[in-house]
Tab-separated table of C-alpha atoms and ligand atoms in Angstrom:
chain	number	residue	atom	x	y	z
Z	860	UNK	CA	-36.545	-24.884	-13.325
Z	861	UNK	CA	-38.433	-23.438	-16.145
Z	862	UNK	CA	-40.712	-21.867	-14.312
Z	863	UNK	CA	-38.526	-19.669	-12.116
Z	864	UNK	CA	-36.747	-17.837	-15.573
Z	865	UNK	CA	-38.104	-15.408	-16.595
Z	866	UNK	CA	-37.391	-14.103	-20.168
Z	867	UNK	CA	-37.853	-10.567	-21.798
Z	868	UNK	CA	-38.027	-10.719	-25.314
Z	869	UNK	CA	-37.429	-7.533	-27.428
Z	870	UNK	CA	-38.408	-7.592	-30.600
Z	871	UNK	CA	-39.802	-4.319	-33.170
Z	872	UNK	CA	-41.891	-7.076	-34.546
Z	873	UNK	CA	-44.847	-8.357	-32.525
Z	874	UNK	CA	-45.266	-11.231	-34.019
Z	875	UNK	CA	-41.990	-13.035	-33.165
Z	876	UNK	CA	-42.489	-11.520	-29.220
Z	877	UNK	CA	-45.712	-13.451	-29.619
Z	878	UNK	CA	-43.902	-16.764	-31.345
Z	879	UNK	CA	-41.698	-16.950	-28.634
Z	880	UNK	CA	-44.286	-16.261	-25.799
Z	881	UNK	CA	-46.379	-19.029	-27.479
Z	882	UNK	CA	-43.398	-21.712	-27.529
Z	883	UNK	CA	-41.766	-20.447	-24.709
Z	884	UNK	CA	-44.660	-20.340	-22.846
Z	885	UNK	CA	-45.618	-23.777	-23.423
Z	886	UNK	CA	-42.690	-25.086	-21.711
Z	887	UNK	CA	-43.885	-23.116	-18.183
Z	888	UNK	CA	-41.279	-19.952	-18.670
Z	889	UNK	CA	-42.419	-16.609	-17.456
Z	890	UNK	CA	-42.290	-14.221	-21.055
Z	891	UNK	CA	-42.469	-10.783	-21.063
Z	892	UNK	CA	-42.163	-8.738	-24.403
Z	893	UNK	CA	-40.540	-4.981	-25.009
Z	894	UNK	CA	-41.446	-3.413	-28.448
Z	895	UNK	CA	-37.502	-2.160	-28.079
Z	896	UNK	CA	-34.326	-1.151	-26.713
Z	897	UNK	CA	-35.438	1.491	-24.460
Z	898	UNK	CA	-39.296	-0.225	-23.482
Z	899	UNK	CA	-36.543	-3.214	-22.229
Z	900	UNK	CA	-34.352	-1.302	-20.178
Z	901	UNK	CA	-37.240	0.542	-18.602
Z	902	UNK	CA	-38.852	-3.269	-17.838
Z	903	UNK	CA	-35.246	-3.759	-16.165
Z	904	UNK	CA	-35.139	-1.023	-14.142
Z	905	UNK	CA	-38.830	-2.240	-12.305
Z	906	UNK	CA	-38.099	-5.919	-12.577
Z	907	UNK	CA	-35.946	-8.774	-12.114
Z	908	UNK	CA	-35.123	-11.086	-15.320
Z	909	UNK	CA	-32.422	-14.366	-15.301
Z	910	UNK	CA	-32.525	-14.160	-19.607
Z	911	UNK	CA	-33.248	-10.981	-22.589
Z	912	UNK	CA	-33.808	-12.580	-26.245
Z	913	UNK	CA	-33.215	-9.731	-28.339
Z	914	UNK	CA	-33.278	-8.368	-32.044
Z	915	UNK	CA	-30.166	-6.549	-33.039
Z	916	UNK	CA	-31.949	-3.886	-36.051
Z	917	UNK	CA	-34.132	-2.002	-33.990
Z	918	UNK	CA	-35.379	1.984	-33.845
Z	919	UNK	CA	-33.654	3.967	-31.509
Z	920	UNK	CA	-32.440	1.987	-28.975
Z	921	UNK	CA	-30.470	-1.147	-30.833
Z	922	UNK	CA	-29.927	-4.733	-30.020
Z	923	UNK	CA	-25.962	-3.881	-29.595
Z	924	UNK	CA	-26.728	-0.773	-27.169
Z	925	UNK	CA	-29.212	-2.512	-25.500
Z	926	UNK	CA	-26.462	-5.396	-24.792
Z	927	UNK	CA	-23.487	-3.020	-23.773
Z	928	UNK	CA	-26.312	-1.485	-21.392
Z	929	UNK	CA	-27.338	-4.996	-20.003
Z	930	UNK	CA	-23.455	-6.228	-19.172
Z	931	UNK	CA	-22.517	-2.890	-17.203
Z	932	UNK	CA	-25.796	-2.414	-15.409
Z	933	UNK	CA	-27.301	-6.376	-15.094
Z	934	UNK	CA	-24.364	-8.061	-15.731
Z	935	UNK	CA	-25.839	-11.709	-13.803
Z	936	UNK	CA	-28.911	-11.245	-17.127
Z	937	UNK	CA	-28.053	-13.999	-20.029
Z	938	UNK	CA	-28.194	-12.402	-23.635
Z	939	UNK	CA	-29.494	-14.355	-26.652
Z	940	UNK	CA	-29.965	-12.749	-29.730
Z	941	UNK	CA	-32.488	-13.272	-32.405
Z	942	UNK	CA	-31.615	-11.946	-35.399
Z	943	UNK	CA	-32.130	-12.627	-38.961
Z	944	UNK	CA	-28.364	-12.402	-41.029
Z	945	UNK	CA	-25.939	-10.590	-39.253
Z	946	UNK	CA	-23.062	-9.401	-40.993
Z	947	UNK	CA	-20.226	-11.161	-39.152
Z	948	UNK	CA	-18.777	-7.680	-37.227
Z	949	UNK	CA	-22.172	-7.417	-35.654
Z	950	UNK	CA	-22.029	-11.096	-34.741
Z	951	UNK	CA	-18.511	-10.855	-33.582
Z	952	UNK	CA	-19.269	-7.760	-31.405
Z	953	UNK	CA	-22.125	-9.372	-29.841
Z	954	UNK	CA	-20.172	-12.189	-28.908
Z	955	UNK	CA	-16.932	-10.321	-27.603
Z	956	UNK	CA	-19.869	-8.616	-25.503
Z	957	UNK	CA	-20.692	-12.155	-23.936
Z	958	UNK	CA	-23.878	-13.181	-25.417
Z	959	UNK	CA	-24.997	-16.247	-24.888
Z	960	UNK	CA	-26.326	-17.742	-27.706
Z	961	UNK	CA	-28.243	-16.658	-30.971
Z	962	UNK	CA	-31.035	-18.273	-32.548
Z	963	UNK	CA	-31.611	-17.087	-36.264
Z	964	UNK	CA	-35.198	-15.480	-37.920
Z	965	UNK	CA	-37.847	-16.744	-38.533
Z	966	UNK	CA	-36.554	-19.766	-35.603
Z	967	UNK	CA	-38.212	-23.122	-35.339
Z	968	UNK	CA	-40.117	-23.924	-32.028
Z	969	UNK	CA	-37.253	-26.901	-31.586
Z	970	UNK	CA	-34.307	-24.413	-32.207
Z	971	UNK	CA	-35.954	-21.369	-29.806
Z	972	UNK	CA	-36.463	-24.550	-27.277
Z	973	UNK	CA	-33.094	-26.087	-27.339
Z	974	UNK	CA	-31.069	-22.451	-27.090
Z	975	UNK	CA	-33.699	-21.295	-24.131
Z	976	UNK	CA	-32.177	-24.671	-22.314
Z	977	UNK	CA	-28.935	-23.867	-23.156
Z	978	UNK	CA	-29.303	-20.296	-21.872
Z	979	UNK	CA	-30.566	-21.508	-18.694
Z	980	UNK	CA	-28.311	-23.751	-17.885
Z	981	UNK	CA	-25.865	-20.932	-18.303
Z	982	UNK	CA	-27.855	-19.283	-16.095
Z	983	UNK	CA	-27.409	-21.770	-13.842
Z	984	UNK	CA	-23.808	-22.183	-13.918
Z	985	UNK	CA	-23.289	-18.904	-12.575
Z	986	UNK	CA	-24.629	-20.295	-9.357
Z	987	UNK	CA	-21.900	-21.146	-6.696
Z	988	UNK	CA	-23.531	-24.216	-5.764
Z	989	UNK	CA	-23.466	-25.841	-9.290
Z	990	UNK	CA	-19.705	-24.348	-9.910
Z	991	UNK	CA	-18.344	-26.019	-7.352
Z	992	UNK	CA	-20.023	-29.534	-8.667
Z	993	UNK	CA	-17.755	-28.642	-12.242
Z	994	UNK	CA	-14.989	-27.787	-10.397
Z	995	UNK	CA	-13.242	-31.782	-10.999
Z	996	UNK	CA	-11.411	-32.976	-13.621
Z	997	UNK	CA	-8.421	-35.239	-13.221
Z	998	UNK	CA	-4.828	-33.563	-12.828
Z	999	UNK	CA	-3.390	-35.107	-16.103
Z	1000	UNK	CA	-6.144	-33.447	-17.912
Z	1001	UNK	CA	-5.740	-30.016	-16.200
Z	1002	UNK	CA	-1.488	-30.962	-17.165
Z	1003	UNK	CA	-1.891	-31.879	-20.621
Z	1004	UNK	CA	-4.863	-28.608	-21.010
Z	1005	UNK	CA	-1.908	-26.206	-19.957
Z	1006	UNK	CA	0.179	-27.577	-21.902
Z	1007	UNK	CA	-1.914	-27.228	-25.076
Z	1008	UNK	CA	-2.930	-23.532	-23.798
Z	1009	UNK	CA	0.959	-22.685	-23.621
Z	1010	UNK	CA	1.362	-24.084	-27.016
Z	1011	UNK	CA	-1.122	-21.625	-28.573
Z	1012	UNK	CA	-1.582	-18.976	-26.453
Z	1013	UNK	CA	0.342	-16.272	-28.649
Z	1014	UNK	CA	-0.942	-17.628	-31.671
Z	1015	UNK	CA	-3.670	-15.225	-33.203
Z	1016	UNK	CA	-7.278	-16.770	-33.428
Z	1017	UNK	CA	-6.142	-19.148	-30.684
Z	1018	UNK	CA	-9.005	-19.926	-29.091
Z	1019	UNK	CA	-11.016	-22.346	-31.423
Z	1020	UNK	CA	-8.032	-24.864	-32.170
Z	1021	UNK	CA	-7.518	-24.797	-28.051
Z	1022	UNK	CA	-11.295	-25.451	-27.776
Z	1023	UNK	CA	-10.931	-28.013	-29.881
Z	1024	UNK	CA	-7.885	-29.764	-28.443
Z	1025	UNK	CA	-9.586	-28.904	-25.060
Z	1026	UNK	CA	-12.735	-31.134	-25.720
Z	1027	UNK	CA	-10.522	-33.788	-27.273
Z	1028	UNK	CA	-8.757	-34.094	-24.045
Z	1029	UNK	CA	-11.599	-33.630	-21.642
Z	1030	UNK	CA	-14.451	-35.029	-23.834
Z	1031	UNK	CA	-16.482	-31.768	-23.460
Z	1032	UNK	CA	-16.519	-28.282	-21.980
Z	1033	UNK	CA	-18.047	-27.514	-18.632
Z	1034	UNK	CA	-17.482	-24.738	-17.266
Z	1035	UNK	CA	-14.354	-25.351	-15.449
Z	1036	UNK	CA	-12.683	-26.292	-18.492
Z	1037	UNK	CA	-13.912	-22.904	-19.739
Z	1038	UNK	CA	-12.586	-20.763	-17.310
Z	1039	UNK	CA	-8.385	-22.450	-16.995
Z	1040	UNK	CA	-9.050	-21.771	-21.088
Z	1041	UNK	CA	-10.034	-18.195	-20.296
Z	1042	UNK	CA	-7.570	-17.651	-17.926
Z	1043	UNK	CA	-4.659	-19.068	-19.335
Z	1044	UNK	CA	-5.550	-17.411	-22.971
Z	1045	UNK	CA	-6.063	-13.709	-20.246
Z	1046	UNK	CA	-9.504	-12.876	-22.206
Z	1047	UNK	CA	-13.194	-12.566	-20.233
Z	1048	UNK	CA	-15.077	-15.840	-19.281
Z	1049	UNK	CA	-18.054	-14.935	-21.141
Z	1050	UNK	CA	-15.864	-14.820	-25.114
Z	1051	UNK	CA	-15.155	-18.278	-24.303
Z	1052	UNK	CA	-18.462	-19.080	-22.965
Z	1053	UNK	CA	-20.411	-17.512	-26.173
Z	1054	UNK	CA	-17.959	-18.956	-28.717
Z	1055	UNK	CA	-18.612	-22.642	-26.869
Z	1056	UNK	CA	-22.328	-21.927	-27.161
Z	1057	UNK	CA	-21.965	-20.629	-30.587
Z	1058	UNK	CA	-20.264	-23.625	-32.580
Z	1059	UNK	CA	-22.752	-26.907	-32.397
Z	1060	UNK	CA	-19.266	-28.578	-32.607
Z	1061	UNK	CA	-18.383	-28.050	-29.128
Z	1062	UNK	CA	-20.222	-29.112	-26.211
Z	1063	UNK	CA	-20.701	-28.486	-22.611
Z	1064	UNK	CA	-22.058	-32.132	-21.448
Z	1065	UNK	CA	-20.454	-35.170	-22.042
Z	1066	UNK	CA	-21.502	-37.209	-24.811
Z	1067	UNK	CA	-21.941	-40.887	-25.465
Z	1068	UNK	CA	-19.962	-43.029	-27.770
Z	1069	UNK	CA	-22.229	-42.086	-30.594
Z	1070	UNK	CA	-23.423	-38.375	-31.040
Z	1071	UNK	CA	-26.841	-38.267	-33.036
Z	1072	UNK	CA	-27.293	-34.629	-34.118
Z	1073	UNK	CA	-30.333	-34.276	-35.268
Z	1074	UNK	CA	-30.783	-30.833	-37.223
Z	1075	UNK	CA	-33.740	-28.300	-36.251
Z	1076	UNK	CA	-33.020	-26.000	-39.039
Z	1077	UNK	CA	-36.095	-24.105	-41.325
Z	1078	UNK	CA	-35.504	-26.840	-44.102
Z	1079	UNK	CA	-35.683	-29.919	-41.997
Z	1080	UNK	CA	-38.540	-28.823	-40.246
Z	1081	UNK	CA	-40.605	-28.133	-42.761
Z	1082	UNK	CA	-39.494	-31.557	-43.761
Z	1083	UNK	CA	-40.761	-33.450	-40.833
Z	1084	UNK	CA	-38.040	-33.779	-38.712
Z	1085	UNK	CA	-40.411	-33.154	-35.392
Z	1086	UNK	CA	-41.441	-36.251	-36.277
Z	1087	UNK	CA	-37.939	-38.279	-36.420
Z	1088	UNK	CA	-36.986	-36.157	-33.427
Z	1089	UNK	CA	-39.722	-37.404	-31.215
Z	1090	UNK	CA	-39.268	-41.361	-32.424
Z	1091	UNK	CA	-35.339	-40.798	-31.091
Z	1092	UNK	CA	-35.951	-39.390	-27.946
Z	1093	UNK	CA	-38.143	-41.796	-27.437
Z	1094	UNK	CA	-36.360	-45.075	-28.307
Z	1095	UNK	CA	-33.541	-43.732	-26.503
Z	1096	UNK	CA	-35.183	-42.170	-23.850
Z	1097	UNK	CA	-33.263	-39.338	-23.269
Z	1098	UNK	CA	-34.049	-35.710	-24.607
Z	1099	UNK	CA	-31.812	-33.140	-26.652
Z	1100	UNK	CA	-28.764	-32.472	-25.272
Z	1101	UNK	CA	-28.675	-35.647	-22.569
Z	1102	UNK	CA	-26.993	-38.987	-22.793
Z	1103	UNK	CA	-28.405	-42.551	-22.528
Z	1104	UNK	CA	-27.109	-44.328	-18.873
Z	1105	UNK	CA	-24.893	-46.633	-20.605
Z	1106	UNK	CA	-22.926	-43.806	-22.188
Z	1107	UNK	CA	-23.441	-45.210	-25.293
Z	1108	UNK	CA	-25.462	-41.962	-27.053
Z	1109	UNK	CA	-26.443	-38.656	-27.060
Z	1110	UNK	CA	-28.897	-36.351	-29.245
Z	1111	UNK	CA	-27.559	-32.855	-29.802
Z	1112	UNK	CA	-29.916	-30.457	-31.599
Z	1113	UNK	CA	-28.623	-28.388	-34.732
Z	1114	UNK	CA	-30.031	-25.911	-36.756
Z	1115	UNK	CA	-28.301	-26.560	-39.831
Z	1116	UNK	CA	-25.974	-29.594	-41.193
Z	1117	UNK	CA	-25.338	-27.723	-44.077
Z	1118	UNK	CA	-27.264	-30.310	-46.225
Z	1119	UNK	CA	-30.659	-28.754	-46.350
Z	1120	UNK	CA	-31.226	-30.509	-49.760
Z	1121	UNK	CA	-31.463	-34.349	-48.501
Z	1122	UNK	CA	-33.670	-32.622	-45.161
Z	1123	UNK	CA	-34.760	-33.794	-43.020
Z	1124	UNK	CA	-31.271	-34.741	-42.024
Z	1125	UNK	CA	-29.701	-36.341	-38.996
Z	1126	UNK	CA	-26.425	-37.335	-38.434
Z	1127	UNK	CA	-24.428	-40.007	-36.603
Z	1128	UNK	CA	-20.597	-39.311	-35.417
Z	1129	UNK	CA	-19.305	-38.483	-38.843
Z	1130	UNK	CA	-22.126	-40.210	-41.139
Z	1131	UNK	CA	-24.929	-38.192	-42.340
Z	1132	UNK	CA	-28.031	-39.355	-43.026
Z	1133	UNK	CA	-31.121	-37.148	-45.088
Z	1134	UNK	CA	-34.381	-38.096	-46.144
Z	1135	UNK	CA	-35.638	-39.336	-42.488
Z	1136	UNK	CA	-38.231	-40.604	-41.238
Z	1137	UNK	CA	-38.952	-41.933	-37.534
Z	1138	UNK	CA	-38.457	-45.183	-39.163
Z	1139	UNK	CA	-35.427	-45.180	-40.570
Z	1140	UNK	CA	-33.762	-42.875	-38.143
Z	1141	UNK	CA	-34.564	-45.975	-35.846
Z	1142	UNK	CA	-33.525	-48.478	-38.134
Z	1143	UNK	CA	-30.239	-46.380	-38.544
Z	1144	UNK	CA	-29.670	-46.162	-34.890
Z	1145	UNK	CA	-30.279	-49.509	-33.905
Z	1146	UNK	CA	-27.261	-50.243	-36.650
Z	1147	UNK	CA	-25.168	-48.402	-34.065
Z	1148	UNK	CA	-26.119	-51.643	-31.395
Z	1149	UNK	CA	-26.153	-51.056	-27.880
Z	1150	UNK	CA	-28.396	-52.940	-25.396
Z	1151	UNK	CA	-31.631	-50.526	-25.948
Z	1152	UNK	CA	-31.573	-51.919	-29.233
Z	1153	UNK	CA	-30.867	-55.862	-29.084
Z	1154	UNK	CA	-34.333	-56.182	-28.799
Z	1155	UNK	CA	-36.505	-57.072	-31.234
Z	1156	UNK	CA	-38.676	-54.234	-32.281
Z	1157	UNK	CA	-41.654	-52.873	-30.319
Z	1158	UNK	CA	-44.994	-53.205	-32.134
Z	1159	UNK	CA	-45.049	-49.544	-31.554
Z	1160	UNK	CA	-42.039	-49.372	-33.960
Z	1161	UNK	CA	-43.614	-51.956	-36.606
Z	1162	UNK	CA	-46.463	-49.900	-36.729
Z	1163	UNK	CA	-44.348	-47.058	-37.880
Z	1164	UNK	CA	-42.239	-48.810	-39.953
Z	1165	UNK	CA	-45.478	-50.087	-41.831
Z	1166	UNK	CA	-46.776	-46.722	-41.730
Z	1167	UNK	CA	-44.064	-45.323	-43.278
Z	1168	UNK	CA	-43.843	-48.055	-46.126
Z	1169	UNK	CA	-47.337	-47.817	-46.630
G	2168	FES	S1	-31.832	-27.037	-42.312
G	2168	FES	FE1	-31.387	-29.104	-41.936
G	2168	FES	S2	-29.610	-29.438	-43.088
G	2168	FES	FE2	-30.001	-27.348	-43.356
C-alpha cells in the first residue's frame, strides 16, 4: 500500500521536506517536496497525489490558502499539517476545513510514521470497496447511537461528548459510525473525521481489552522509548495501531501523555507507567496476563532484562 501514495510535502524549510522524505521514504512512499503554497499547487496541477503534509506559516501562499485551494479543486487529496504551535483558531480552521491529521515541529520519525498510516488509511476509506466492508454494525447499536445523537444534537459543542458516548457504545469509530454522527449532528463528514483523528482518545479500530499507548512524543524519544516500542510490538506481535488475535491488546501510538517528566512513558487502560525500559514495559504487560504471556520468559527477554539491570 505504501508504495502507491504518494505524498507532497510543503514546507519553507528544507530541512523538514528532507526529514520527512528520509523517514517517509524509508517506509517505500513516493515523497515529493514544494518550497510553498504556490510551488504545491503548481505540482498539483501536473500530477496526481492521494496525501499533502503541509506547514501552515509560509510566504505568500499559506498553509490555510493552500488547504481551502486543495478541498475545492482536489477534494479526494488527504491534508495533514505540520506545524509547530498553532494558536487554536488556526487549528480550529484547519480542522473545520477537513484536515486530516497534524503532526507537530520538529516531529519524531515514530509520530510522522504513525499519522502517515493514519492518513492513508483515510485515504483508503474513501474507496467504495472498503466503505461498504464498514458499512455493519448491529441495529441496537445504530438504535441506542440515535438516540444519544437526538439527546445532544442542539447542544453547543456537541460533537465530542457524542463521540465519546459513540465509541462507548460501538467500541470505536469506523467510518460508518462517523458518517450517522455527521449526519444526524447535519455538519460535513470530514469535521467529524479530523476531530476523530485529532484526539488520541478516540479511535477508528477496535481495541483489545487492554489499550497500551505508548507515547512518541519529543521527550520520550529522546528518552528511549524506540527502544520499549520495538520490545512491545514484538512480544505482542502486532504493530501500532493493531490488536493481538485474542482481542486481548492493542498498542496505540501518542505523542504526548502529558507526563513528559517520568518519559519515556507508556500507559496501560488508565495506569501510567514512566521511566521504561523494554524490560519493564514487558514485565508490566505480562502483569496484564493473557496467553502470549503464560509463558515463561524467552531467553531473548532474560537477556534484556539482565541487560537492563546490568
Ligand atoms: S512526550 Fe512523552 S509524555 Fe510528553
Amino acid at each position: 500500500m505504501a508504495e502507491e501514495t504518494r505524498i507532497l510535502v510543503v514546507d519553507d524549510e528544507l530541512v523538514v521536506i528532507k526529514s520527512a522524505e528520509r523517514v517517509l521514504k524509508s517506509e517505500g512512499f513516493q515523497i515529493e517536496g514544494a518550497l510553498g503554497g504556490r510551488e504545491a499547487i503548481l505540482k498539483m496541477e501536473q500530477g496526481n497525489y492521494d496525501l499533502v503534509f503541509t506547514d501552515l506559516k509560509m510566504p505568500e501562499v499559506d498553509g490555510i490558502t493552500l488547504i481551502r485551494w486543495i478541498k475545492k479543486s482536489r477534494p479526494n487529496i488527504g491534508i495533514v499539517i505540520i506545524t509547530g504551535y498553532p494558536s487554536q483558531e488556526t487549528m480550529k480552521e484547519a480542522i473545520e476545513l477537513g484536515i486530516i491529521d497534524y503532526v507537530p515541529k520538529p516531529f519524531t520519525p515514530s509520530v510522522l510514521l504513525d499519522v502517515t498510516k493514519r492518513a492513508v488509511q483515510w485515504a483508503e476509506g474513501r474507496k467504495p470497496a472498503e466503505e461498504k466492508g464498514a458499512e455493519e454494525f448491529p441495529p441496537s447499536m445504530a438504535a441506542e447511537l440515535d438516540r444519544v445523537i437526538r439527546e445532544y444534537r442542539h447542544r453547543p459543542g456537541c460533537l465530542i461528548p457524542v463521540l465519546q458516548r459513540a465509541q462507548e457504545i460501538v467500541g470505536y469509530l469506523p467510518p460508518v459510525v462517523q458518517k450517522r454522527i455527521a449526519r444526524g449532528l447535519n455538519m460535513p463528514e470530514a469535521e467529524v473525521h479530523s476531530v476523530v483523528s485529532f484526539y488520541s482518545f478516540f479511535t477508528m479500530k477496535p481495541r483489545g481489552d487492554h489499550n497500551v499507548r505508548v507515547c512518541l512524543g519529543t521527550a520520550c524519544y529522546v528518552r528511549g522509548i524506540e527502544g520499549v516500542l520495538d520490545k512491545i510490538k514484538g512480544k505482542l506481535k502486532i504493530d501500532i495501531g493493531e490488536t493481538t488475535e485474542d482481542k486481548k491488546f492493542s498498542i496505540e501510538g501518542v505523542r504526548c501523555l502529558g507526563a513528559c517528566g517520568l518519559a519515556p512513558v507508556i500507559m496501560i487502560d488508565q495506569e501510567t507507567y514512566g521511566a521504561m525500559t523494554p524490560a519493564k514495559a514487558l514485565s508490566i504487560i505480562s502483569e496484564y496476563g493473557g496467553p502470549a504471556f503464560s509463558a515463561a520468559p524467552s531467553e531473548e527477554d532474560i537477556e534484556t532484562v539482565a541487560k537492563q539491570e546490568g
